CSV table of C-alpha atoms in Angstrom, one decimal:
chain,number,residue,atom,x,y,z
A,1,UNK,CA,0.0,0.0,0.0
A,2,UNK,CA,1.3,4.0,-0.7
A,3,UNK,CA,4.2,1.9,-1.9
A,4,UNK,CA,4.3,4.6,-5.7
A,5,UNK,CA,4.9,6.8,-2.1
A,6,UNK,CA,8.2,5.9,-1.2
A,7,UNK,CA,10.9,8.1,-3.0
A,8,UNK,CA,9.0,11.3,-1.6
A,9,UNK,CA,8.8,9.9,1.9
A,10,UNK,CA,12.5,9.5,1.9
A,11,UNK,CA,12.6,12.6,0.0
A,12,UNK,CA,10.8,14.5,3.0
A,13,UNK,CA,12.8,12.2,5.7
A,14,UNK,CA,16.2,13.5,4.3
A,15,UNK,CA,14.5,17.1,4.3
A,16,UNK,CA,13.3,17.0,7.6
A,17,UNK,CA,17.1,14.9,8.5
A,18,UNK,CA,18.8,18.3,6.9
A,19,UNK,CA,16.6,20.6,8.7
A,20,UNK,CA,16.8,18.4,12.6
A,21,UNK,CA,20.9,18.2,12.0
A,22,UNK,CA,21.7,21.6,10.9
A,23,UNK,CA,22.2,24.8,12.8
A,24,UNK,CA,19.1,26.5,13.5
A,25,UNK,CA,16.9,23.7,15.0
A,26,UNK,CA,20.5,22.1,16.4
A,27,UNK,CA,20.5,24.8,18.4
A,28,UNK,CA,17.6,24.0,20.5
A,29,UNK,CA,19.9,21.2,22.3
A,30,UNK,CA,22.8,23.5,23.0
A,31,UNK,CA,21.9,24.0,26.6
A,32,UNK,CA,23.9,23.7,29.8
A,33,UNK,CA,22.5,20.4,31.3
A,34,UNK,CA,22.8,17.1,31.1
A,35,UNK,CA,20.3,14.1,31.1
A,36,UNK,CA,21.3,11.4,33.5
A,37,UNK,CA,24.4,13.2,33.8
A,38,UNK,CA,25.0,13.0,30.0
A,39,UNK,CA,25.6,16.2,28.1
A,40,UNK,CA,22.2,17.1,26.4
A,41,UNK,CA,24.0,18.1,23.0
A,42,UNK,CA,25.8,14.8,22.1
A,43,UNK,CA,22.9,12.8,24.0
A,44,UNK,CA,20.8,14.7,21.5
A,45,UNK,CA,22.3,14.2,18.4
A,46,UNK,CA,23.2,10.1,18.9
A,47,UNK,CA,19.2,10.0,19.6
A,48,UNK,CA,17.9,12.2,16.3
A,49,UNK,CA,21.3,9.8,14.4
A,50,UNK,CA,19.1,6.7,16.1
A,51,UNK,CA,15.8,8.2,15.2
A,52,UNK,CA,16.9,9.0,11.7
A,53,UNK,CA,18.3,4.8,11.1
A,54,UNK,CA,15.1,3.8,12.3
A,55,UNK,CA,12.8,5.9,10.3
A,56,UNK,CA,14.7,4.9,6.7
A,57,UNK,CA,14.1,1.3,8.0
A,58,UNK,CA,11.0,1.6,9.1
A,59,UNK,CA,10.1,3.6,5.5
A,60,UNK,CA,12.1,0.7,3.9
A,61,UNK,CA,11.3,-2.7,5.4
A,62,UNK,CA,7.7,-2.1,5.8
A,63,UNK,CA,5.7,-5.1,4.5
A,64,UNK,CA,4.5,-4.0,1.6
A,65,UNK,CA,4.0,-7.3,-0.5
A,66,UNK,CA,4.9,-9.3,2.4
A,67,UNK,CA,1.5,-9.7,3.5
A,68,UNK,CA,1.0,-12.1,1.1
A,69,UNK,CA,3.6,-14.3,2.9
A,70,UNK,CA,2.1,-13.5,6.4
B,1,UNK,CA,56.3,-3.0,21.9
B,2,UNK,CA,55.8,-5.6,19.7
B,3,UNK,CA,57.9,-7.5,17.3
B,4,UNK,CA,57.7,-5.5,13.7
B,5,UNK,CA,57.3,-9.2,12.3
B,6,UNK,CA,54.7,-10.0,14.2
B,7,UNK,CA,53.0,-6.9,13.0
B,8,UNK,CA,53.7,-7.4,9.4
B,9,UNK,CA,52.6,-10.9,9.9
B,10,UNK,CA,49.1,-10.7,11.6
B,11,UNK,CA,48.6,-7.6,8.9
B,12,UNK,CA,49.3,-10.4,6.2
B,13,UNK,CA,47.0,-13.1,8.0
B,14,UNK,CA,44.5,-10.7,7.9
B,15,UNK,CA,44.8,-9.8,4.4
B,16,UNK,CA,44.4,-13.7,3.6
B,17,UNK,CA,41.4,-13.9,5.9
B,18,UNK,CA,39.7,-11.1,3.5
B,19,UNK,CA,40.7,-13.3,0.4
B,20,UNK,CA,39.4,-16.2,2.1
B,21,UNK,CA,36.2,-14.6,2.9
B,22,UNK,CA,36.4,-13.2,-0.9
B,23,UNK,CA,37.1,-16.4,-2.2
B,24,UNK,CA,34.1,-18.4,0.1
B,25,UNK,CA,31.6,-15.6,-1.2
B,26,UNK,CA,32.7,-16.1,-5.1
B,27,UNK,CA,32.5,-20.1,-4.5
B,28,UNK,CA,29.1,-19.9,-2.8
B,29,UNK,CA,27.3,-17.3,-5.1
B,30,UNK,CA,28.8,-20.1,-8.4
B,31,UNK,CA,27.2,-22.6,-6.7
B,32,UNK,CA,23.5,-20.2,-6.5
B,33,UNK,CA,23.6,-20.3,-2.3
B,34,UNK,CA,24.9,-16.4,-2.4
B,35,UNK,CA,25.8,-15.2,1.1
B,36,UNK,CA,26.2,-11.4,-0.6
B,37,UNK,CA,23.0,-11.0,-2.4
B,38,UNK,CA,21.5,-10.2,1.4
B,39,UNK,CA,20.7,-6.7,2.5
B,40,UNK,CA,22.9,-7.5,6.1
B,41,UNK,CA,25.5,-8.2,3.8
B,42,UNK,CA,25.5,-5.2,1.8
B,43,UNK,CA,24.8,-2.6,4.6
B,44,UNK,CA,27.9,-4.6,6.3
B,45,UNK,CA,30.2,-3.6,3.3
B,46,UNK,CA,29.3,-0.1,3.8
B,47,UNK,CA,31.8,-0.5,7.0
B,48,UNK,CA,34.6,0.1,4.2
B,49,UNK,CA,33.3,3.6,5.2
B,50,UNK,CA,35.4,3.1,8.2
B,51,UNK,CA,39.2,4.1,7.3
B,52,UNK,CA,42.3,5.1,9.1
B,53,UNK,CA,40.5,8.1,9.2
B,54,UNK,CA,37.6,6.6,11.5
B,55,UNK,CA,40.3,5.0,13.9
B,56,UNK,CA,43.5,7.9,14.1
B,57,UNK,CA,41.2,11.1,12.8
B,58,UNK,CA,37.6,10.7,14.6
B,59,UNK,CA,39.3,9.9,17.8
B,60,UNK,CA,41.6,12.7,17.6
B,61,UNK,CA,39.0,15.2,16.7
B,62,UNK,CA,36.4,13.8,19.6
B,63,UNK,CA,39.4,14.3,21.9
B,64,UNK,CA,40.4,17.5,20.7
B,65,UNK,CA,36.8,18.7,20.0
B,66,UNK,CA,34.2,16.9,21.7
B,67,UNK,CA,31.3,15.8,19.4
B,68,UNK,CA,32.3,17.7,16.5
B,69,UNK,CA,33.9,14.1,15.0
B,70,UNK,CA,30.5,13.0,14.5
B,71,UNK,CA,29.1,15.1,11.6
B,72,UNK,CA,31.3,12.5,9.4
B,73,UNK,CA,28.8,10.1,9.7
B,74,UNK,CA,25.6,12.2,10.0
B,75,UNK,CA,26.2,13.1,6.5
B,76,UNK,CA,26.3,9.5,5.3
B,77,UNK,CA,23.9,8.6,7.5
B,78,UNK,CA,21.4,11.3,5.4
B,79,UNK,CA,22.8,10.8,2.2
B,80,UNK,CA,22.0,7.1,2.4
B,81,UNK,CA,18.2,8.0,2.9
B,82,UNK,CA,18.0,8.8,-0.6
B,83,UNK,CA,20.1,6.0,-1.1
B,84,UNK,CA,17.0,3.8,-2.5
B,85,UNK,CA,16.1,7.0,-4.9
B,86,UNK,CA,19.7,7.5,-5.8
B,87,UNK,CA,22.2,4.6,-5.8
B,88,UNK,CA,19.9,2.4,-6.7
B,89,UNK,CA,19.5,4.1,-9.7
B,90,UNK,CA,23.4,5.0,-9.9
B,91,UNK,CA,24.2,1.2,-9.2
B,92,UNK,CA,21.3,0.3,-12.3
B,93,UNK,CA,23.2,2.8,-14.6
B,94,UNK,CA,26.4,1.3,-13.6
B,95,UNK,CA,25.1,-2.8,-14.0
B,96,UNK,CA,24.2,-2.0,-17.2
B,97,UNK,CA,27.1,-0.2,-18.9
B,98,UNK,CA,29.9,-2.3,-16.8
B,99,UNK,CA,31.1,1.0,-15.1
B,100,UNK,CA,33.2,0.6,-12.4
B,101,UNK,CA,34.5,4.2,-11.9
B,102,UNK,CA,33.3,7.7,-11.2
B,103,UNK,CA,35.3,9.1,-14.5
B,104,UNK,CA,33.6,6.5,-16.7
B,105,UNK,CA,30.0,7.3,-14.7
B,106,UNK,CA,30.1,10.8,-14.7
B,107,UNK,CA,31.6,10.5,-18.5
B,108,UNK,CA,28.9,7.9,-19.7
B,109,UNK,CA,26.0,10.7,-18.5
B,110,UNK,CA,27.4,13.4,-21.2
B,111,UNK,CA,27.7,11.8,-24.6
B,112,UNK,CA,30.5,9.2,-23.4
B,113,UNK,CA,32.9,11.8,-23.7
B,114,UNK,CA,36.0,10.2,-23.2
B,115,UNK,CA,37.8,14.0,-22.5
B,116,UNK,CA,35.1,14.5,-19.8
B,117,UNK,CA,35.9,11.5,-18.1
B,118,UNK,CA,39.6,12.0,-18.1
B,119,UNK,CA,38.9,15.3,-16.8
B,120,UNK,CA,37.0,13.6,-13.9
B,121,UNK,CA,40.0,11.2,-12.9
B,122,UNK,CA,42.5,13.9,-12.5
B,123,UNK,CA,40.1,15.7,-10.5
B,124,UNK,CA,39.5,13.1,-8.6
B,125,UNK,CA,43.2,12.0,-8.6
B,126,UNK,CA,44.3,15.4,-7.2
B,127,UNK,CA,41.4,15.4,-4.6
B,128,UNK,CA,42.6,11.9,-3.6
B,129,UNK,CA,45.9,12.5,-3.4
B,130,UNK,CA,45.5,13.8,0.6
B,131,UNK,CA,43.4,11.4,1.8
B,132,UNK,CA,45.9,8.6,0.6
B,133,UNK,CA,48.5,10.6,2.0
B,134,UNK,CA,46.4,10.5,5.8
B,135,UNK,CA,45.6,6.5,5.2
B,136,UNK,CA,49.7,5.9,4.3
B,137,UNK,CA,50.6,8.0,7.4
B,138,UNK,CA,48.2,6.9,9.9
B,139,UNK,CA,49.3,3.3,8.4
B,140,UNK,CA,53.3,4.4,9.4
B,141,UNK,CA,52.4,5.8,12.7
B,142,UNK,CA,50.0,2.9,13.4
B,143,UNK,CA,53.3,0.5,12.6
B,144,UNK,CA,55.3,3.1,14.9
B,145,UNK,CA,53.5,3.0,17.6
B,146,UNK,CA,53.0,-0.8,17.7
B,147,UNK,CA,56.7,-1.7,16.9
B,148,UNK,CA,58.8,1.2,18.9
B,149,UNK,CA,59.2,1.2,23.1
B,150,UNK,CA,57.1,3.4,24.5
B,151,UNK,CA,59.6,5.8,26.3
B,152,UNK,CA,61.7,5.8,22.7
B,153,UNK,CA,62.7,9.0,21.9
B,154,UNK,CA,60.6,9.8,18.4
B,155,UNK,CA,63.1,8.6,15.1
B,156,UNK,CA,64.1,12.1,14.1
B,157,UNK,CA,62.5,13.8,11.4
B,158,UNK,CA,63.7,13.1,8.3
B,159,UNK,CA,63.1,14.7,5.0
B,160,UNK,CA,60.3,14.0,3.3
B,161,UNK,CA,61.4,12.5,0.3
B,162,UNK,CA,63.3,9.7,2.7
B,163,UNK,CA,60.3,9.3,4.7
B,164,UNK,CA,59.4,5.3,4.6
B,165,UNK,CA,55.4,6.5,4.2
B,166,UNK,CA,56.5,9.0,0.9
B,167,UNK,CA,58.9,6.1,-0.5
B,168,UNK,CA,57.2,2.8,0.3
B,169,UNK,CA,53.8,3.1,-1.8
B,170,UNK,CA,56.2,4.5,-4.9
B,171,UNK,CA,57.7,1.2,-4.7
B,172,UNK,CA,54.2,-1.0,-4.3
B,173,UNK,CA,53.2,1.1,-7.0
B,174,UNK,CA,55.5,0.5,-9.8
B,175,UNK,CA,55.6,-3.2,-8.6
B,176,UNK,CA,54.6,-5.9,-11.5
B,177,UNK,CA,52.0,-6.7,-8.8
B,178,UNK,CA,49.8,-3.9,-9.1
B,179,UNK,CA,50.5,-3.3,-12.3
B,180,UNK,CA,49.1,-6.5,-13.2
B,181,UNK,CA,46.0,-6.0,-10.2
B,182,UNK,CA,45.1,-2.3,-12.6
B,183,UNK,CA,45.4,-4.8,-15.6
B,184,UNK,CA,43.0,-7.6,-14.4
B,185,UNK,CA,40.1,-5.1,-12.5
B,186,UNK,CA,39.8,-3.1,-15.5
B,187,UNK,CA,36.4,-3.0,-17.2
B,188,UNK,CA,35.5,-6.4,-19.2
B,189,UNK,CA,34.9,-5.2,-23.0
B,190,UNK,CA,36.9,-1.6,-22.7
B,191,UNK,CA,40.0,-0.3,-23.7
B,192,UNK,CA,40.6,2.0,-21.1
B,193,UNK,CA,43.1,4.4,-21.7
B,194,UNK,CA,42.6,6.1,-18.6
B,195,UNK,CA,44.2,3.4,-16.7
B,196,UNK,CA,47.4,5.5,-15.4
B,197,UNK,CA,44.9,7.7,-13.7
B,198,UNK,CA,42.6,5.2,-12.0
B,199,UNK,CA,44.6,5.6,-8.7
B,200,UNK,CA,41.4,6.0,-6.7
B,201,UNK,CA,40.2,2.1,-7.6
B,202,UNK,CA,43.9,0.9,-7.2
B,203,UNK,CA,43.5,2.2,-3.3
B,204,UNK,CA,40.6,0.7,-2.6
């Protein structure tokens, strides 16, 4: 299903990527605190660089014509 | 501080585990069992990303800079979302007229223009030159570090043209060996002129 969808969901994942990991909106985590006695700015950016993996695999490996296998 | 032969020697066994490996995945896809045609595989191979750079330059950079080593592999990391959009289209291009090089890619898009694609290689020969240059050295002061005592005073410096990392690829380079490696990876069905230039593919 959506599947003709995919090349402009990954299209608007790597724009919404671009915008997340460049300066302005990077900004947002420069603060002087940490989580759990982590620094929020690296903490921050390994979580969006998880986030980011996940969402191309989630876009990627969702069954599309694997329901007929299921 | 560890023996320079043993050095030299695990780097060898290591470089006939990777044939080994090479020669296992060639044997199983003949026989129609491929281990490569799988998608863990291939996003494995993309550890190649990972070069002396990763190990010498990242670490240096997160110690001298905190987090500032990681934008290195953020950019990848985003490129390769469009990855199914792009390369896949780039890798289609590439099946289907046998290209095996960025000159020949790039060249192949503009009316096969053989002058294009020349141009291409020495750009990208020039623009490789450094980042061989950082592999070779981190490769010398990986070897330096492992073979020489620790409270060694450091070799003194010696001119750069008698430096082992400046004279030790011109003599792998001009060996019948890699001649004869150029010679065999070339494209299957071209006569490819371009050969003297192709020192990015002879690196990998």
């Amino acid at each position: 299903m959506f599947k003709e969808l995919l090349s402009q969901r990954l299209s608007a994942l790597f724009v919404g990527g671009w915008l997340l990991l460049n300066f302005p909106l990077l900004a947002l985590w420069d603060v002087d605190a940490t989580w759990g006695g982590v620094p929020v700015f690296p903490a921050a950016l390994f979580i969006l660089w998880v986030v980011l993996i996940a969402a191309i695999a989630w876009l990627i490996e969702r069954p599309v014509t694997r329901t007929k296998d299921e | 501080m560890l023996s320079p032969w043993i050095v030299v020697g695990t780097s060898f066994a290591y470089l006939l585990l990777l044939f080994a490996v090479a020669y296992f995945g060639d044997w199983r896809a003949a026989q129609g069992r491929s281990v490569i045609a799988n998608p863990w595989t291939y996003a494995l191979s993309l550890a190649v990303y990972c070069t002396a750079w990763t190990y010498f330059g990242s670490v240096g950079r997160a110690a001298s800079g905190g987090v500032w080593f990681l934008p290195i592999y953020l950019g990848p990391t985003l490129a390769m979302v469009l990855g199914w959009v792009v390369l896949r289209k780039m890798i289609r291009i590439a099946k289907t007229y046998r290209i095996t090089s960025i000159a020949d890619f790039i060249g192949s898009r503009y009316g096969k223009s053989p002058l294009l694609a020349g141009l291409v290689a020495l750009i990208a020969v020039v623009g490789i030159v450094p980042y061989i240059a950082l592999q070779l050295k981190a490769v010398s002061a990986g070897f330096a570090l492992l073979t020489l005592a620790p409270a060694a005073a450091p070799a003194p410096q010696a001119h750069w043209s008698q430096d082992s990392t400046f004279t030790w690829p011109w003599r792998w380079r001009v060996s019948p060996w890699f001649l004869a490696r150029a010679i065999w990876t070339r494209p299957k069905g071209t006569r490819d002129w371009w050969l003297p230039l192709r020192l990015s593919r002879w690196s990998n």
